Amino acid sequence: MDEPNFPNLNTKTIGKRIVYYKKVTSTNDLAWMEIANGTEDGVVVLAGEQMRGRGRFGRNWVSPTQKGIWLSVVLKPQLPVDKMFSLMAIGALAVADVLKAHKFEAMIRWPNDVVIKGKKIAGIIIETKFVSKAPEAAVLGIGMNVNVGQKELPDDIKDIATSALIENGYEIAIQPLTEELIIRLDYWYQALRDKKDDLINDAWRNYSAVLNKMVSLRSKDCAYQGKAVDLDPCKGIAVEQSDGTIKWWQGDEVELLRPI
Ligand code: BTN
């Protein structure tokens, strides 16, 4: 995407100001610099290319030039700590809505992957800054593979990742898609601020690729299987083990979760 122009953007908070860079290390880094400079809630940092895009647990996020949406949003929602997890849910909801509007069968694989037929098309990361135990600001990073070709996917994710181009066979213009994404992000962010928790929870559960399915789960020091029996943006995922005990897991504890 060249210097973007979003004619239909009339959002309340997200995207009131948009900063665009052709090439960055990571849009999340630039968003944190914005925060350090005292920027306002809802600023969007966009890039044509990232050299060190980052995912959860220090993983790399490959972001080829003008082939996807690589963006970060500065958020200052003044929410209690437990509600900060909802920010990841609204990111995934916005991505899933945009893909659905383009007729893709998008689902959310808890906690943060948006998948099409089980392959990851987008990832969401939330980074938070606390001041005396109160969340002060967060950066919501979204990476969405739009026109990434099969050959551009690194070998280690070739079989588990996808893009709109790979699924559809044709390219989609990135700029209008980015505008649609910002509009949906703003919609879900307002819902969160208006405490419409049921609206968010229901949509999130409806998109779920894992709810009521058997899953395998890996955390830092254990791996097991069970049935995903409940989901909640704040509490996480409830997994029932074979002995009937139910354990809730938070997104930041689980490195890998797959339906089996
Ligand atoms: C994940 O699935 O682990 C999350 C991936 C998030 C990638 C996006 S791309 C834009 C933003 N900038 C980054 O460095 N990361 C996020």
mmCIF file of C-alpha atoms and ligand atoms in Angstrom:
data_model
loop_
_atom_site.group_PDB
_atom_site.id
_atom_site.type_symbol
_atom_site.label_atom_id
_atom_site.label_comp_id
_atom_site.label_asym_id
_atom_site.label_seq_id
_atom_site.Cartn_x
_atom_site.Cartn_y
_atom_site.Cartn_z
ATOM 1 C CA MET A 1 0.000 0.000 0.000
ATOM 2 C CA ASP A 2 1.328 3.423 -0.903
ATOM 3 C CA GLU A 3 0.629 6.468 1.301
ATOM 4 C CA PRO A 4 -2.922 5.570 2.288
ATOM 5 C CA ASN A 5 -6.036 7.577 1.787
ATOM 6 C CA PHE A 6 -9.228 6.418 3.499
ATOM 7 C CA PRO A 7 -12.175 8.392 2.127
ATOM 8 C CA ASN A 8 -14.895 6.509 4.034
ATOM 9 C CA LEU A 9 -13.322 6.587 7.434
ATOM 10 C CA ASN A 10 -15.564 8.307 9.930
ATOM 11 C CA THR A 11 -14.688 6.384 13.055
ATOM 12 C CA LYS A 12 -15.132 7.527 16.648
ATOM 13 C CA THR A 13 -11.763 6.583 18.084
ATOM 14 C CA ILE A 14 -9.708 4.127 16.070
ATOM 15 C CA GLY A 15 -8.078 5.671 13.028
ATOM 16 C CA LYS A 16 -8.830 9.303 13.870
ATOM 17 C CA ARG A 17 -5.127 9.611 13.253
ATOM 18 C CA ILE A 18 -3.210 7.206 11.031
ATOM 19 C CA VAL A 19 0.537 7.119 10.672
ATOM 20 C CA TYR A 20 1.974 5.337 7.661
ATOM 21 C CA TYR A 21 5.516 4.080 7.103
ATOM 22 C CA LYS A 22 6.822 2.332 4.024
ATOM 23 C CA LYS A 23 9.184 0.123 5.989
ATOM 24 C CA VAL A 24 9.560 -0.394 9.726
ATOM 25 C CA THR A 25 11.079 -2.877 12.162
ATOM 26 C CA SER A 26 7.668 -3.548 13.675
ATOM 27 C CA THR A 27 4.548 -1.383 13.709
ATOM 28 C CA ASN A 28 4.249 -2.323 17.394
ATOM 29 C CA ASP A 29 7.593 -0.577 18.067
ATOM 30 C CA LEU A 30 6.324 2.559 16.358
ATOM 31 C CA ALA A 31 3.065 2.419 18.301
ATOM 32 C CA TRP A 32 5.032 2.265 21.564
ATOM 33 C CA MET A 33 7.015 5.299 20.436
ATOM 34 C CA GLU A 34 3.721 7.091 19.845
ATOM 35 C CA ILE A 35 2.676 6.178 23.396
ATOM 36 C CA ALA A 36 5.988 7.429 24.785
ATOM 37 C CA ASN A 37 5.271 10.735 23.063
ATOM 38 C CA GLY A 38 1.867 10.929 24.775
ATOM 39 C CA THR A 39 -0.288 10.105 21.781
ATOM 40 C CA GLU A 40 -4.064 9.736 22.010
ATOM 41 C CA ASP A 41 -6.294 6.657 22.139
ATOM 42 C CA GLY A 42 -6.949 4.984 18.775
ATOM 43 C CA VAL A 43 -3.919 6.046 16.737
ATOM 44 C CA VAL A 44 -3.184 3.510 13.994
ATOM 45 C CA VAL A 45 0.334 2.754 12.783
ATOM 46 C CA LEU A 46 0.445 1.128 9.357
ATOM 47 C CA ALA A 47 3.384 -0.173 7.371
ATOM 48 C CA GLY A 48 3.988 -1.408 3.859
ATOM 49 C CA GLU A 49 6.672 -3.773 5.129
ATOM 50 C CA GLN A 50 8.056 -4.972 8.449
ATOM 51 C CA MET A 51 11.582 -6.236 8.881
ATOM 52 C CA ARG A 52 11.055 -7.671 12.368
ATOM 53 C CA GLY A 53 7.324 -8.194 12.724
ATOM 54 C CA ARG A 54 6.723 -10.044 15.956
ATOM 55 C CA GLY A 55 4.166 -12.568 17.073
ATOM 56 C CA ARG A 56 3.325 -14.132 20.397
ATOM 57 C CA PHE A 57 6.040 -15.857 22.429
ATOM 58 C CA GLY A 58 8.775 -14.039 20.479
ATOM 59 C CA ARG A 59 7.871 -15.659 17.186
ATOM 60 C CA ASN A 60 8.667 -13.914 13.933
ATOM 61 C CA TRP A 61 5.836 -12.528 11.756
ATOM 62 C CA VAL A 62 6.798 -12.468 8.084
ATOM 63 C CA SER A 63 5.425 -9.283 6.504
ATOM 64 C CA PRO A 64 6.373 -8.988 2.815
ATOM 65 C CA THR A 65 6.170 -5.624 1.070
ATOM 66 C CA GLN A 66 2.628 -4.481 0.269
ATOM 67 C CA LYS A 67 1.288 -8.017 0.580
ATOM 68 C CA GLY A 68 -0.728 -7.736 3.732
ATOM 69 C CA ILE A 69 -2.155 -5.526 6.419
ATOM 70 C CA TRP A 70 0.497 -4.878 9.007
ATOM 71 C CA LEU A 71 -0.885 -2.516 11.610
ATOM 72 C CA SER A 72 -0.824 -1.588 15.272
ATOM 73 C CA VAL A 73 -3.346 0.389 17.253
ATOM 74 C CA VAL A 74 -2.625 2.489 20.340
ATOM 75 C CA LEU A 75 -5.309 1.796 22.931
ATOM 76 C CA LYS A 76 -5.921 3.574 26.220
ATOM 77 C CA PRO A 77 -9.227 2.019 27.216
ATOM 78 C CA GLN A 78 -8.998 2.584 31.007
ATOM 79 C CA LEU A 79 -10.151 -0.948 31.696
ATOM 80 C CA PRO A 80 -9.464 -3.104 34.750
ATOM 81 C CA VAL A 81 -6.677 -5.656 34.314
ATOM 82 C CA ASP A 82 -8.919 -8.663 33.650
ATOM 83 C CA LYS A 83 -10.746 -6.828 30.862
ATOM 84 C CA MET A 84 -7.535 -6.129 28.966
ATOM 85 C CA PHE A 85 -7.730 -9.621 27.443
ATOM 86 C CA SER A 86 -10.877 -8.489 25.639
ATOM 87 C CA LEU A 87 -8.716 -6.282 23.451
ATOM 88 C CA MET A 88 -7.384 -9.358 21.701
ATOM 89 C CA ALA A 89 -10.945 -10.585 21.156
ATOM 90 C CA ILE A 90 -12.004 -7.352 19.498
ATOM 91 C CA GLY A 91 -8.991 -7.543 17.174
ATOM 92 C CA ALA A 92 -9.906 -11.081 16.118
ATOM 93 C CA LEU A 93 -13.578 -10.148 15.725
ATOM 94 C CA ALA A 94 -12.752 -7.219 13.457
ATOM 95 C CA VAL A 95 -10.541 -9.387 11.229
ATOM 96 C CA ALA A 96 -13.121 -12.175 11.089
ATOM 97 C CA ASP A 97 -15.894 -9.696 10.185
ATOM 98 C CA VAL A 98 -13.875 -8.259 7.307
ATOM 99 C CA LEU A 99 -13.062 -11.702 5.935
ATOM 100 C CA LYS A 100 -16.678 -12.801 6.296
ATOM 101 C CA ALA A 101 -17.812 -9.715 4.361
ATOM 102 C CA HIS A 102 -15.539 -10.955 1.568
ATOM 103 C CA LYS A 103 -17.166 -14.416 1.699
ATOM 104 C CA PHE A 104 -14.339 -16.236 3.461
ATOM 105 C CA GLU A 105 -15.247 -18.826 6.079
ATOM 106 C CA ALA A 106 -13.241 -17.161 8.798
ATOM 107 C CA MET A 107 -13.074 -18.635 12.283
ATOM 108 C CA ILE A 108 -11.220 -17.681 15.441
ATOM 109 C CA ARG A 109 -8.872 -20.276 16.864
ATOM 110 C CA TRP A 110 -8.487 -19.285 20.485
ATOM 111 C CA PRO A 111 -6.844 -17.113 21.568
ATOM 112 C CA ASN A 112 -5.655 -15.029 18.708
ATOM 113 C CA ASP A 113 -5.558 -16.770 15.342
ATOM 114 C CA VAL A 114 -8.000 -16.106 12.559
ATOM 115 C CA VAL A 115 -8.150 -19.187 10.382
ATOM 116 C CA ILE A 116 -9.717 -20.325 7.137
ATOM 117 C CA LYS A 117 -10.252 -24.080 6.898
ATOM 118 C CA GLY A 118 -7.857 -24.512 9.788
ATOM 119 C CA LYS A 119 -5.038 -22.464 8.248
ATOM 120 C CA LYS A 120 -3.946 -19.207 9.830
ATOM 121 C CA ILE A 121 -4.585 -16.083 7.786
ATOM 122 C CA ALA A 122 -4.165 -13.485 10.535
ATOM 123 C CA GLY A 123 -2.594 -13.155 13.957
ATOM 124 C CA ILE A 124 -3.242 -10.725 16.754
ATOM 125 C CA ILE A 125 -0.933 -9.679 19.554
ATOM 126 C CA ILE A 126 -1.659 -7.486 22.521
ATOM 127 C CA GLU A 127 1.140 -5.772 24.450
ATOM 128 C CA THR A 128 0.306 -3.895 27.635
ATOM 129 C CA LYS A 129 1.987 -1.321 29.816
ATOM 130 C CA PHE A 130 1.114 -1.111 33.501
ATOM 131 C CA VAL A 131 1.682 1.757 35.895
ATOM 132 C CA SER A 132 1.396 0.668 39.561
ATOM 133 C CA LYS A 133 -0.555 -2.442 38.569
ATOM 134 C CA ALA A 134 -3.114 -0.443 36.535
ATOM 135 C CA PRO A 135 -3.119 -0.898 32.766
ATOM 136 C CA GLU A 136 -2.126 2.409 31.225
ATOM 137 C CA ALA A 137 -1.890 1.672 27.523
ATOM 138 C CA ALA A 138 -1.870 -1.234 25.132
ATOM 139 C CA VAL A 139 -0.774 -1.911 21.592
ATOM 140 C CA LEU A 140 -2.972 -4.156 19.516
ATOM 141 C CA GLY A 141 -0.980 -5.565 16.605
ATOM 142 C CA ILE A 142 -2.672 -7.232 13.672
ATOM 143 C CA GLY A 143 -1.027 -9.068 10.815
ATOM 144 C CA MET A 144 -3.240 -10.255 7.972
ATOM 145 C CA ASN A 145 -1.934 -12.143 4.961
ATOM 146 C CA VAL A 146 -3.811 -10.673 2.017
ATOM 147 C CA ASN A 147 -1.801 -11.042 -1.195
ATOM 148 C CA VAL A 148 0.981 -13.221 0.203
ATOM 149 C CA GLY A 149 1.706 -16.003 -2.286
ATOM 150 C CA GLN A 150 2.346 -19.620 -1.314
ATOM 151 C CA LYS A 151 6.034 -19.227 -2.221
ATOM 152 C CA GLU A 152 6.402 -16.246 0.101
ATOM 153 C CA LEU A 153 5.365 -18.243 3.153
ATOM 154 C CA PRO A 154 8.385 -19.479 5.110
ATOM 155 C CA ASP A 155 8.922 -23.262 4.967
ATOM 156 C CA ASP A 156 8.032 -23.836 8.607
ATOM 157 C CA ILE A 157 4.522 -22.384 8.189
ATOM 158 C CA LYS A 158 3.773 -23.314 4.559
ATOM 159 C CA ASP A 159 1.355 -26.055 5.582
ATOM 160 C CA ILE A 160 -0.361 -24.231 8.407
ATOM 161 C CA ALA A 161 -0.730 -20.677 7.059
ATOM 162 C CA THR A 162 -2.705 -19.146 4.247
ATOM 163 C CA SER A 163 -3.673 -15.820 2.664
ATOM 164 C CA ALA A 164 -6.689 -14.349 0.879
ATOM 165 C CA LEU A 165 -4.797 -14.778 -2.402
ATOM 166 C CA ILE A 166 -4.054 -18.440 -1.733
ATOM 167 C CA GLU A 167 -7.683 -19.118 -0.815
ATOM 168 C CA ASN A 168 -9.283 -17.067 -3.591
ATOM 169 C CA GLY A 169 -6.793 -17.235 -6.412
ATOM 170 C CA TYR A 170 -6.914 -13.491 -6.981
ATOM 171 C CA GLU A 171 -5.571 -10.386 -5.257
ATOM 172 C CA ILE A 172 -7.593 -8.029 -3.084
ATOM 173 C CA ALA A 173 -6.759 -4.316 -2.871
ATOM 174 C CA ILE A 174 -5.129 -3.726 0.492
ATOM 175 C CA GLN A 175 -6.136 -0.117 1.067
ATOM 176 C CA PRO A 176 -9.952 -0.544 1.080
ATOM 177 C CA LEU A 177 -9.547 -3.726 3.099
ATOM 178 C CA THR A 178 -7.524 -1.815 5.687
ATOM 179 C CA GLU A 179 -10.239 0.820 5.848
ATOM 180 C CA GLU A 180 -12.864 -1.886 6.444
ATOM 181 C CA LEU A 181 -10.707 -3.369 9.184
ATOM 182 C CA ILE A 182 -10.289 -0.041 10.972
ATOM 183 C CA ILE A 183 -14.071 0.531 10.815
ATOM 184 C CA ARG A 184 -14.759 -2.894 12.397
ATOM 185 C CA LEU A 185 -12.065 -2.346 15.023
ATOM 186 C CA ASP A 186 -13.703 0.922 15.974
ATOM 187 C CA TYR A 187 -17.113 -0.786 16.148
ATOM 188 C CA TRP A 188 -15.894 -3.490 18.541
ATOM 189 C CA TYR A 189 -13.833 -1.025 20.575
ATOM 190 C CA GLN A 190 -16.930 1.121 21.153
ATOM 191 C CA ALA A 191 -18.833 -2.033 22.132
ATOM 192 C CA LEU A 192 -16.138 -2.822 24.693
ATOM 193 C CA ARG A 193 -16.180 0.695 26.110
ATOM 194 C CA ASP A 194 -19.982 0.644 26.235
ATOM 195 C CA LYS A 195 -19.707 -2.572 28.292
ATOM 196 C CA LYS A 196 -21.580 -4.620 25.711
ATOM 197 C CA ASP A 197 -19.874 -7.740 26.997
ATOM 198 C CA ASP A 198 -22.610 -10.124 25.865
ATOM 199 C CA LEU A 199 -22.449 -8.813 22.305
ATOM 200 C CA ILE A 200 -18.683 -9.373 22.224
ATOM 201 C CA ASN A 201 -18.827 -12.776 23.929
ATOM 202 C CA ASP A 202 -21.561 -14.105 21.666
ATOM 203 C CA ALA A 203 -19.829 -13.002 18.463
ATOM 204 C CA TRP A 204 -16.535 -14.398 19.694
ATOM 205 C CA ARG A 205 -18.057 -17.754 20.564
ATOM 206 C CA ASN A 206 -19.917 -17.897 17.242
ATOM 207 C CA TYR A 207 -16.677 -17.526 15.337
ATOM 208 C CA SER A 208 -14.872 -20.104 17.455
ATOM 209 C CA ALA A 209 -13.032 -22.905 15.693
ATOM 210 C CA VAL A 210 -12.446 -24.788 18.963
ATOM 211 C CA LEU A 211 -15.507 -24.468 21.196
ATOM 212 C CA ASN A 212 -17.011 -27.921 21.968
ATOM 213 C CA LYS A 213 -14.129 -29.614 20.154
ATOM 214 C CA MET A 214 -11.349 -31.822 21.465
ATOM 215 C CA VAL A 215 -8.151 -29.798 21.571
ATOM 216 C CA SER A 216 -4.504 -30.360 22.254
ATOM 217 C CA LEU A 217 -2.876 -27.688 24.317
ATOM 218 C CA ARG A 218 0.725 -26.840 25.106
ATOM 219 C CA SER A 219 1.833 -24.408 27.781
ATOM 220 C CA LYS A 220 5.322 -23.647 29.083
ATOM 221 C CA ASP A 221 5.542 -26.738 31.214
ATOM 222 C CA CYS A 222 2.762 -29.099 30.209
ATOM 223 C CA ALA A 223 0.850 -30.535 27.313
ATOM 224 C CA TYR A 224 -2.511 -32.229 27.384
ATOM 225 C CA GLN A 225 -5.741 -32.887 25.577
ATOM 226 C CA GLY A 226 -9.320 -32.206 26.521
ATOM 227 C CA LYS A 227 -12.594 -30.780 25.377
ATOM 228 C CA ALA A 228 -12.950 -26.998 25.040
ATOM 229 C CA VAL A 229 -16.184 -26.513 26.962
ATOM 230 C CA ASP A 230 -16.308 -22.753 27.441
ATOM 231 C CA LEU A 231 -14.746 -19.516 26.211
ATOM 232 C CA ASP A 232 -14.650 -16.075 27.720
ATOM 233 C CA PRO A 233 -12.592 -13.116 26.450
ATOM 234 C CA CYS A 234 -11.451 -12.309 30.015
ATOM 235 C CA LYS A 235 -11.316 -15.732 31.699
ATOM 236 C CA GLY A 236 -9.857 -17.560 28.701
ATOM 237 C CA ILE A 237 -10.705 -21.103 27.647
ATOM 238 C CA ALA A 238 -12.138 -23.892 29.816
ATOM 239 C CA VAL A 239 -10.780 -27.325 28.969
ATOM 240 C CA GLU A 240 -12.341 -30.449 30.430
ATOM 241 C CA GLN A 241 -9.954 -33.313 31.061
ATOM 242 C CA SER A 242 -10.901 -36.982 30.827
ATOM 243 C CA ASP A 243 -11.489 -37.159 34.597
ATOM 244 C CA GLY A 244 -14.116 -34.411 34.298
ATOM 245 C CA THR A 245 -12.076 -31.655 35.927
ATOM 246 C CA ILE A 246 -12.239 -28.296 34.184
ATOM 247 C CA LYS A 247 -9.322 -25.917 34.045
ATOM 248 C CA TRP A 248 -9.409 -22.350 32.751
ATOM 249 C CA TRP A 249 -6.420 -21.179 30.722
ATOM 250 C CA GLN A 250 -5.464 -17.609 29.905
ATOM 251 C CA GLY A 251 -4.219 -16.673 26.433
ATOM 252 C CA ASP A 252 -0.768 -15.715 27.674
ATOM 253 C CA GLU A 253 -0.256 -19.178 29.258
ATOM 254 C CA VAL A 254 -0.943 -21.223 26.142
ATOM 255 C CA GLU A 255 1.705 -21.423 23.449
ATOM 256 C CA LEU A 256 -0.179 -23.738 21.126
ATOM 257 C CA LEU A 257 -3.751 -24.931 20.894
ATOM 258 C CA ARG A 258 -5.151 -27.048 18.081
ATOM 259 C CA PRO A 259 -8.453 -28.808 17.476
ATOM 260 C CA ILE A 260 -7.885 -32.574 17.136
HETATM 261 C C1 BTN B 1 0.684 -13.956 16.346
HETATM 262 O O1 BTN B 1 -0.079 -14.639 15.688
HETATM 263 O O2 BTN B 1 1.567 -14.478 17.054
HETATM 264 C C2 BTN B 1 0.536 -12.455 16.312
HETATM 265 C C3 BTN B 1 1.117 -11.856 15.084
HETATM 266 C C4 BTN B 1 0.954 -10.349 15.032
HETATM 267 C C5 BTN B 1 1.675 -9.720 13.861
HETATM 268 C C6 BTN B 1 1.378 -8.258 13.730
HETATM 269 S S1 BTN B 1 1.925 -7.585 12.200
HETATM 270 C C7 BTN B 1 1.608 -5.967 12.759
HETATM 271 C C8 BTN B 1 2.023 -5.911 14.213
HETATM 272 N N1 BTN B 1 3.437 -5.589 14.313
HETATM 273 C C9 BTN B 1 4.141 -6.610 14.811
HETATM 274 O O3 BTN B 1 5.373 -6.617 14.969
HETATM 275 N N2 BTN B 1 3.329 -7.637 15.086
HETATM 276 C C10 BTN B 1 1.954 -7.343 14.783
#
